[in-house]
Short mmCIF file of C-alpha atoms in Angstrom, two decimals:
data_model
loop_
_atom_site.label_atom_id
_atom_site.label_comp_id
_atom_site.label_asym_id
_atom_site.label_seq_id
_atom_site.Cartn_x
_atom_site.Cartn_y
_atom_site.Cartn_z
CA MET A 15 -27.65 298.97 125.32
CA THR A 16 -30.19 296.34 126.27
CA MET A 17 -32.31 294.39 123.84
CA LYS A 18 -36.07 294.60 124.26
CA PRO A 19 -38.00 291.39 125.16
CA LEU A 20 -39.73 291.36 121.76
CA ALA A 21 -36.40 291.44 119.99
CA TRP A 22 -35.17 288.52 122.10
CA LEU A 23 -38.26 286.50 121.18
CA LEU A 24 -37.83 287.24 117.48
CA MET A 25 -34.19 286.19 117.61
CA LEU A 26 -35.06 282.98 119.49
CA ALA A 27 -37.77 282.15 116.95
CA ALA A 28 -35.32 282.67 114.11
CA LEU A 29 -32.89 280.22 115.71
CA ILE A 30 -35.51 277.56 116.50
CA ALA A 31 -37.40 277.64 113.19
CA PRO A 32 -34.72 275.88 111.09
CA ALA A 33 -34.38 273.11 113.68
CA LEU A 34 -38.13 272.55 113.72
CA ALA A 35 -38.27 272.49 109.94
CA HIS A 36 -35.42 269.96 109.84
CA ALA A 37 -37.22 267.71 112.33
CA GLN A 38 -40.43 267.87 110.31
CA THR A 39 -38.71 267.02 107.01
CA ASN A 40 -36.58 264.24 108.51
CA PRO A 41 -38.91 261.75 110.23
CA PRO A 42 -37.42 258.92 112.32
CA THR A 43 -36.25 255.92 110.31
CA MET A 44 -35.52 252.27 111.05
CA LYS A 45 -33.78 249.87 108.66
CA VAL A 46 -34.74 246.22 109.17
CA THR A 47 -33.37 243.15 107.36
CA ARG A 48 -34.96 239.86 106.37
CA GLN A 49 -34.12 236.88 104.14
CA PRO A 50 -35.91 235.06 101.28
CA SER A 51 -38.11 232.38 102.87
CA ILE A 52 -41.59 231.77 104.26
CA ILE A 53 -39.84 231.94 107.64
CA TYR A 54 -39.78 235.71 107.12
CA MET A 55 -43.39 235.99 105.91
CA PRO A 56 -44.41 237.99 109.03
CA THR A 57 -42.12 240.81 107.91
CA TYR A 58 -43.96 241.11 104.58
CA VAL A 59 -47.29 241.37 106.39
CA MET A 60 -45.82 243.98 108.69
CA GLU A 61 -44.52 245.92 105.69
CA GLN A 62 -47.72 245.76 103.62
CA GLN A 63 -49.97 246.73 106.52
CA LYS A 64 -47.45 249.18 108.03
CA LEU A 65 -47.91 247.58 111.43
CA VAL A 66 -44.66 248.92 112.90
CA GLU A 67 -45.45 252.46 111.77
CA LYS A 68 -48.96 252.26 113.26
CA ARG A 69 -47.72 250.94 116.61
CA ALA A 70 -44.97 253.59 116.69
CA ALA A 71 -47.53 256.35 116.10
CA ALA A 72 -49.67 254.97 118.93
CA LEU A 73 -46.61 255.07 121.19
CA GLY A 74 -45.93 258.72 120.37
CA VAL A 75 -43.54 258.39 117.41
CA PRO A 76 -45.49 259.59 114.35
CA GLY A 77 -44.05 259.54 110.85
CA LEU A 78 -41.72 256.57 111.36
CA ALA A 79 -40.25 255.33 108.06
CA VAL A 80 -39.39 251.61 108.13
CA GLU A 81 -37.12 250.34 105.35
CA TRP A 82 -37.16 246.57 104.81
CA ILE A 83 -33.96 245.20 103.24
CA THR A 84 -33.57 241.61 101.99
CA PHE A 85 -30.21 239.88 102.47
CA SER A 86 -29.26 236.45 101.11
CA GLY A 87 -28.12 235.27 104.55
CA GLY A 88 -27.69 236.27 108.16
CA GLY A 89 -23.93 236.66 107.80
CA ASN A 90 -24.32 239.49 105.30
CA ALA A 91 -26.89 241.14 107.55
CA THR A 92 -24.63 241.02 110.61
CA ASP A 93 -21.79 242.53 108.57
CA ALA A 94 -24.14 245.38 107.63
CA MET A 95 -25.10 245.88 111.28
CA LEU A 96 -21.46 246.01 112.35
CA ALA A 97 -20.88 248.60 109.62
CA GLY A 98 -23.73 250.68 111.03
CA SER A 99 -25.85 250.59 107.86
CA ILE A 100 -28.87 248.77 109.35
CA ASP A 101 -30.66 248.93 112.70
CA VAL A 102 -32.50 245.63 113.21
CA ILE A 103 -31.90 242.11 111.87
CA ASN A 104 -34.47 239.36 111.34
CA SER A 105 -32.43 236.15 111.25
CA GLY A 106 -31.78 232.94 113.11
CA PRO A 107 -30.57 232.91 116.73
CA GLY A 108 -27.11 231.65 115.71
CA ASN A 109 -26.08 234.99 114.24
CA MET A 110 -27.44 236.90 117.23
CA LEU A 111 -25.63 234.69 119.73
CA LEU A 112 -22.36 234.95 117.81
CA LEU A 113 -22.55 238.75 117.77
CA TRP A 114 -23.60 238.84 121.41
CA ASP A 115 -20.52 236.79 122.33
CA ARG A 116 -18.05 238.68 120.15
CA THR A 117 -19.32 242.12 121.17
CA ARG A 118 -19.64 241.25 124.88
CA GLY A 119 -23.36 241.94 124.99
CA GLY A 120 -23.38 244.50 122.21
CA VAL A 121 -26.57 243.10 120.69
CA LYS A 122 -29.97 242.44 122.22
CA GLY A 123 -32.74 240.01 121.22
CA ILE A 124 -36.15 241.58 120.67
CA ILE A 125 -38.74 238.91 119.82
CA ALA A 126 -39.04 235.55 118.01
CA THR A 127 -40.89 235.51 114.69
CA SER A 128 -40.84 231.90 113.46
CA ALA A 129 -40.35 228.27 114.46
CA LEU A 130 -40.95 226.53 111.11
CA PRO A 131 -38.83 223.39 110.64
CA LEU A 132 -35.56 223.56 108.72
CA ILE A 133 -35.05 220.44 106.60
CA LEU A 134 -31.85 218.87 105.26
CA VAL A 135 -32.54 217.42 101.80
CA SER A 136 -30.31 215.59 99.33
CA ARG A 137 -30.59 214.36 95.76
CA ASP A 138 -27.78 211.82 96.33
CA PRO A 139 -29.38 208.36 96.74
CA ARG A 140 -26.40 207.25 98.83
CA ILE A 141 -27.12 209.79 101.57
CA LYS A 142 -29.93 208.61 103.82
CA SER A 143 -28.65 209.93 107.16
CA LEU A 144 -25.87 212.10 108.56
CA ASP A 145 -23.69 208.99 108.84
CA ASP A 146 -23.56 208.79 105.04
CA PHE A 147 -21.84 212.13 104.45
CA LYS A 148 -18.22 211.80 103.35
CA GLU A 149 -15.58 214.54 103.25
CA ALA A 150 -16.26 215.40 99.61
CA ASP A 151 -20.04 215.79 100.05
CA LYS A 152 -21.20 219.40 100.11
CA ILE A 153 -24.09 220.80 102.17
CA ALA A 154 -25.41 224.27 101.35
CA VAL A 155 -26.19 226.49 104.37
CA PRO A 156 -26.96 230.25 104.52
CA THR A 157 -23.78 231.04 106.48
CA VAL A 158 -21.01 228.58 107.31
CA ARG A 159 -20.32 227.81 110.98
CA VAL A 160 -22.78 230.31 112.47
CA SER A 161 -26.16 230.02 110.70
CA THR A 162 -28.89 228.07 112.47
CA GLN A 163 -28.40 225.23 109.98
CA ALA A 164 -24.64 225.12 110.53
CA VAL A 165 -25.06 225.11 114.31
CA LEU A 166 -27.67 222.34 114.06
CA LEU A 167 -25.15 220.21 112.17
CA GLN A 168 -22.59 220.89 114.91
CA MET A 169 -25.09 219.89 117.60
CA ALA A 170 -26.04 216.74 115.72
CA ALA A 171 -22.36 215.82 115.26
CA ALA A 172 -21.63 216.31 118.97
CA ALA A 173 -24.65 214.19 119.91
CA GLN A 174 -23.87 211.34 117.49
CA TYR A 175 -20.06 211.24 117.50
CA GLY A 176 -19.11 212.87 120.80
CA PRO A 177 -18.31 216.47 121.87
CA ALA A 178 -14.84 216.33 120.34
CA GLN A 179 -16.43 215.82 116.90
CA TRP A 180 -18.78 218.82 117.13
CA ASN A 181 -17.31 220.38 113.96
CA LYS A 182 -17.31 217.15 111.95
CA PHE A 183 -19.53 218.62 109.20
CA ASP A 184 -18.02 222.13 109.06
CA GLY A 185 -15.83 221.06 106.16
CA ASN A 186 -18.87 219.85 104.25
CA THR A 187 -20.77 223.12 104.44
CA VAL A 188 -20.67 225.78 101.73
CA GLN A 189 -22.30 229.20 101.98
CA MET A 190 -25.22 229.69 99.58
CA SER A 191 -28.52 231.52 99.74
CA HIS A 192 -31.62 229.33 99.73
CA PRO A 193 -32.57 230.35 96.16
CA ASP A 194 -29.05 229.63 94.85
CA ALA A 195 -28.84 226.30 96.67
CA SER A 196 -32.23 225.25 95.30
CA VAL A 197 -31.02 225.99 91.76
CA ALA A 198 -27.81 224.03 92.43
CA LEU A 199 -29.76 220.92 93.39
CA LEU A 200 -31.67 221.13 90.10
CA ASN A 201 -28.35 220.68 88.29
CA PRO A 202 -27.23 217.03 88.58
CA ARG A 203 -23.65 218.06 87.74
CA HIS A 204 -23.35 220.63 90.51
CA GLU A 205 -21.06 219.64 93.39
CA VAL A 206 -23.69 220.68 95.94
CA ALA A 207 -26.13 217.79 96.21
CA SER A 208 -27.50 218.55 99.69
CA HIS A 209 -29.13 221.64 101.15
CA PHE A 210 -30.16 222.41 104.73
CA SER A 211 -33.21 224.21 103.45
CA ALA A 212 -36.20 226.23 104.61
CA PRO A 213 -39.77 226.63 103.35
CA PRO A 214 -40.82 227.15 100.58
CA PHE A 215 -37.55 226.14 98.89
CA VAL A 216 -37.47 222.71 100.53
CA PHE A 217 -40.93 221.89 99.16
CA GLN A 218 -39.92 223.02 95.67
CA THR A 219 -36.81 220.83 95.84
CA LEU A 220 -38.72 217.76 96.99
CA LYS A 221 -41.23 218.28 94.17
CA ASN A 222 -38.93 219.22 91.30
CA VAL A 223 -35.56 217.54 91.89
CA PRO A 224 -35.43 213.85 90.88
CA GLY A 225 -34.51 211.68 93.83
CA ALA A 226 -34.64 214.51 96.38
CA HIS A 227 -35.44 213.24 99.85
CA VAL A 228 -35.33 214.29 103.51
CA VAL A 229 -32.21 213.41 105.48
CA THR A 230 -33.08 215.07 108.81
CA ASP A 231 -34.72 218.20 110.22
CA THR A 232 -34.72 220.50 113.23
CA ASN A 233 -37.35 218.52 115.10
CA LYS A 234 -35.30 215.32 114.85
CA ILE A 235 -32.07 217.02 115.89
CA MET A 236 -33.55 219.10 118.72
CA GLY A 237 -36.42 216.83 119.74
CA SER A 238 -38.79 219.81 119.54
CA PRO A 239 -39.56 222.89 117.42
CA LEU A 240 -36.79 225.50 117.25
CA THR A 241 -36.89 229.27 116.89
CA ASN A 242 -35.33 230.04 113.52
CA GLY A 243 -36.41 233.63 113.01
CA MET A 244 -36.02 236.52 115.45
CA PHE A 245 -35.49 240.27 115.56
CA PHE A 246 -32.37 241.63 117.24
CA ALA A 247 -30.59 244.98 117.34
CA THR A 248 -27.46 246.50 118.77
CA THR A 249 -27.83 247.23 122.47
CA LYS A 250 -26.95 250.86 121.69
CA PHE A 251 -29.83 251.22 119.20
CA ALA A 252 -32.31 249.38 121.44
CA ASP A 253 -31.47 251.48 124.50
CA ALA A 254 -31.64 254.72 122.49
CA ASN A 255 -34.96 253.85 120.82
CA PRO A 256 -37.16 252.01 123.34
CA LYS A 257 -40.39 253.10 121.64
CA LEU A 258 -39.26 251.79 118.26
CA ILE A 259 -38.31 248.46 119.83
CA GLN A 260 -41.68 248.31 121.60
CA ALA A 261 -43.46 249.12 118.33
CA LEU A 262 -41.62 246.26 116.61
CA LYS A 263 -42.59 243.86 119.40
CA GLU A 264 -46.25 244.87 119.30
CA ALA A 265 -46.36 244.67 115.50
CA THR A 266 -45.01 241.11 115.65
CA LEU A 267 -47.59 239.81 118.12
#
């Protein structure tokens, strides 16, 4: 017994309808991280004006839902990416390069978002330069060893004391978010008296903490401005979602 063409069409429609309904009720999503700092101000503009969503729609991906998630540091964000819970990170290049190396090219840079100076400040009157840091002196950085600030200290150590001393300041660094480190410097009894900070926290520290002063900054260490904010994603996500990556690029420009 053969089925009539009309019956075939009705059966096909019945099979396709649930899939179409599911697609309509589940729009594409993209989870993007950022951190607390003026360095990440572009992401707030992008969120408020829905720039990524608009560019995605223009590229043929309507209904994109972008979720912006704030992490205290790039290390936490990279852990979330490795766990598969976020899609794109906005952080310094240090975290991206570390992941790129450890995953053998498993992450891909998208676009730079900031080059504001990072500034090392201290409330300790004894500390005027990097030469003045002793083993017991603590420097707050967003992520030890791999954040942009931590890598800058390594580069400065290698330049001043020789390549063999590149990790001279690793023992001085402690992992703290910029807000927490700023609060620590307000407390004269706190062991952390120095903070490799970022705007606006560095300006608040210089204004509100007695004796706070600049020790060095990215321009002095590098001799030029340095990218300290960038979007990156896993290579798998970027290759599978070229239009979303393009939308993010265009929204940043």
